[in-house]
Amino acid sequence: MYFKMLGEYYECQALRVQSKWGHEIGRLQSLVPICKATLSFLQSIPSTQAPSMLKNATYIQTLVLQRLNTIVHENNTIYHEDIVTNNTDVPPVFLIKTVPKLDSTITTPKKALPSLK
């Protein structure tokens, strides 16, 4: 949960650099409950096991709430971008091309390849 929160926060940072205000607002809004759940989980375990994680999670939650308030105000007054509310509004990115199915008529060569002597 902690690393999911960090990953989402870094995604927000990337959207900020790309000036995608609506996407950033949507991602920040979805990050708020993740931060709360992460903090409640980290507070439930003994403080000796993850003191720096709890401190970092608290700090990131503060940053998220501050940035969310700032960006919502800026979007309402300057940018007027539509807010992406969930991941289905974001077009999918295809990172891997599919391999076409092999045709059954393709066969291996019957003759052996010449040797390289």
GROMACS .gro file of C-alpha atoms in nm:
model
  117
    1MET     CA    1   0.000   0.000   0.000
    2TYR     CA    2   0.284   0.236   0.082
    3PHE     CA    3   0.451   0.177  -0.252
    4LYS     CA    4   0.122   0.217  -0.438
    5MET     CA    5   0.089   0.558  -0.273
    6LEU     CA    6   0.444   0.649  -0.379
    7GLY     CA    7   0.384   0.532  -0.734
    8GLU     CA    8   0.064   0.732  -0.765
    9TYR     CA    9   0.236   1.038  -0.622
   10TYR     CA   10   0.517   1.011  -0.878
   11GLU     CA   11   0.257   0.973  -1.154
   12CYS     CA   12   0.106   1.300  -1.033
   13GLN     CA   13   0.448   1.460  -1.054
   14ALA     CA   14   0.486   1.340  -1.412
   15LEU     CA   15   0.144   1.478  -1.506
   16ARG     CA   16   0.241   1.809  -1.350
   17VAL     CA   17   0.553   1.828  -1.567
   18GLN     CA   18   0.344   1.745  -1.875
   19SER     CA   19   0.092   2.021  -1.784
   20LYS     CA   20  -0.201   1.778  -1.786
   21TRP     CA   21  -0.398   1.961  -1.519
   22GLY     CA   22  -0.723   1.766  -1.549
   23HIS     CA   23  -0.544   1.434  -1.533
   24GLU     CA   24  -0.338   1.551  -1.237
   25ILE     CA   25  -0.648   1.658  -1.044
   26GLY     CA   26  -0.815   1.324  -1.107
   27ARG     CA   27  -0.506   1.132  -1.001
   28LEU     CA   28  -0.467   1.347  -0.686
   29GLN     CA   29  -0.832   1.296  -0.595
   30SER     CA   30  -0.791   0.920  -0.625
   31LEU     CA   31  -0.470   0.941  -0.422
   32VAL     CA   32  -0.633   1.098  -0.113
   33PRO     CA   33  -0.811   0.775   0.002
   34ILE     CA   34  -0.497   0.574  -0.072
   35CYS     CA   35  -0.298   0.807   0.154
   36LYS     CA   36  -0.556   0.772   0.432
   37ALA     CA   37  -0.557   0.393   0.405
   38THR     CA   38  -0.178   0.381   0.402
   39LEU     CA   39  -0.154   0.601   0.710
   40SER     CA   40  -0.408   0.396   0.901
   41PHE     CA   41  -0.224   0.076   0.810
   42LEU     CA   42   0.115   0.216   0.910
   43GLN     CA   43  -0.024   0.344   1.239
   44SER     CA   44  -0.162  -0.001   1.319
   45ILE     CA   45   0.179  -0.170   1.309
   46PRO     CA   46   0.442  -0.119   1.579
   47SER     CA   47   0.627   0.208   1.533
   48THR     CA   48   0.965   0.037   1.565
   49GLN     CA   49   0.913  -0.152   1.239
   50ALA     CA   50   0.839   0.134   0.999
   51PRO     CA   51   0.901   0.475   1.157
   52SER     CA   52   1.040   0.636   0.844
   53MET     CA   53   0.758   0.499   0.629
   54LEU     CA   54   0.499   0.655   0.858
   55LYS     CA   55   0.683   0.986   0.854
   56ASN     CA   56   0.715   0.979   0.473
   57ALA     CA   57   0.350   0.883   0.425
   58THR     CA   58   0.238   1.169   0.647
   59TYR     CA   59   0.457   1.410   0.452
   60ILE     CA   60   0.329   1.285   0.116
   61GLN     CA   61  -0.032   1.315   0.232
   62THR     CA   62   0.038   1.677   0.327
   63LEU     CA   63   0.193   1.742  -0.014
   64VAL     CA   64  -0.099   1.577  -0.193
   65LEU     CA   65  -0.362   1.780  -0.008
   66GLN     CA   66  -0.173   2.106  -0.063
   67ARG     CA   67  -0.122   2.037  -0.433
   68LEU     CA   68  -0.484   1.930  -0.476
   69ASN     CA   69  -0.612   2.254  -0.322
   70THR     CA   70  -0.373   2.461  -0.534
   71ILE     CA   71  -0.437   2.285  -0.865
   72VAL     CA   72  -0.817   2.284  -0.823
   73HIS     CA   73  -0.810   2.659  -0.762
   74GLU     CA   74  -0.580   2.717  -1.061
   75ASN     CA   75  -0.790   2.494  -1.286
   76ASN     CA   76  -1.108   2.678  -1.189
   77THR     CA   77  -0.956   3.020  -1.253
   78ILE     CA   78  -0.699   2.968  -1.531
   79TYR     CA   79  -0.698   2.639  -1.721
   80HIS     CA   80  -1.063   2.520  -1.717
   81GLU     CA   81  -0.965   2.166  -1.814
   82ASP     CA   82  -1.200   1.873  -1.771
   83ILE     CA   83  -1.110   1.660  -1.471
   84VAL     CA   84  -1.037   1.296  -1.543
   85THR     CA   85  -1.227   1.118  -1.268
   86ASN     CA   86  -1.121   0.758  -1.327
   87ASN     CA   87  -0.875   0.555  -1.529
   88THR     CA   88  -1.131   0.460  -1.795
   89ASP     CA   89  -1.121   0.817  -1.924
   90VAL     CA   90  -0.750   0.787  -1.994
   91PRO     CA   91  -0.678   0.622  -2.330
   92PRO     CA   92  -0.487   0.294  -2.299
   93VAL     CA   93  -0.124   0.279  -2.392
   94PHE     CA   94  -0.013  -0.024  -2.584
   95LEU     CA   95   0.344  -0.099  -2.486
   96ILE     CA   96   0.375  -0.442  -2.647
   97LYS     CA   97   0.281  -0.532  -3.001
   98THR     CA   98   0.108  -0.863  -3.041
   99VAL     CA   99   0.274  -1.137  -3.242
  100PRO     CA  100   0.056  -1.258  -3.528
  101LYS     CA  101  -0.051  -1.619  -3.523
  102LEU     CA  102   0.167  -1.838  -3.741
  103ASP     CA  103   0.009  -1.969  -4.055
  104SER     CA  104  -0.016  -2.348  -4.058
  105THR     CA  105   0.102  -2.358  -4.420
  106ILE     CA  106   0.446  -2.231  -4.325
  107THR     CA  107   0.688  -2.519  -4.287
  108THR     CA  108   1.050  -2.552  -4.199
  109PRO     CA  109   1.301  -2.602  -4.484
  110LYS     CA  110   1.351  -2.965  -4.586
  111LYS     CA  111   1.713  -2.923  -4.693
  112ALA     CA  112   1.985  -2.863  -4.443
  113LEU     CA  113   2.157  -2.529  -4.464
  114PRO     CA  114   2.506  -2.533  -4.614
  115SER     CA  115   2.783  -2.545  -4.361
  116LEU     CA  116   3.019  -2.253  -4.324
  117LYS     CA  117   3.361  -2.412  -4.370
   0.00000   0.00000   0.00000
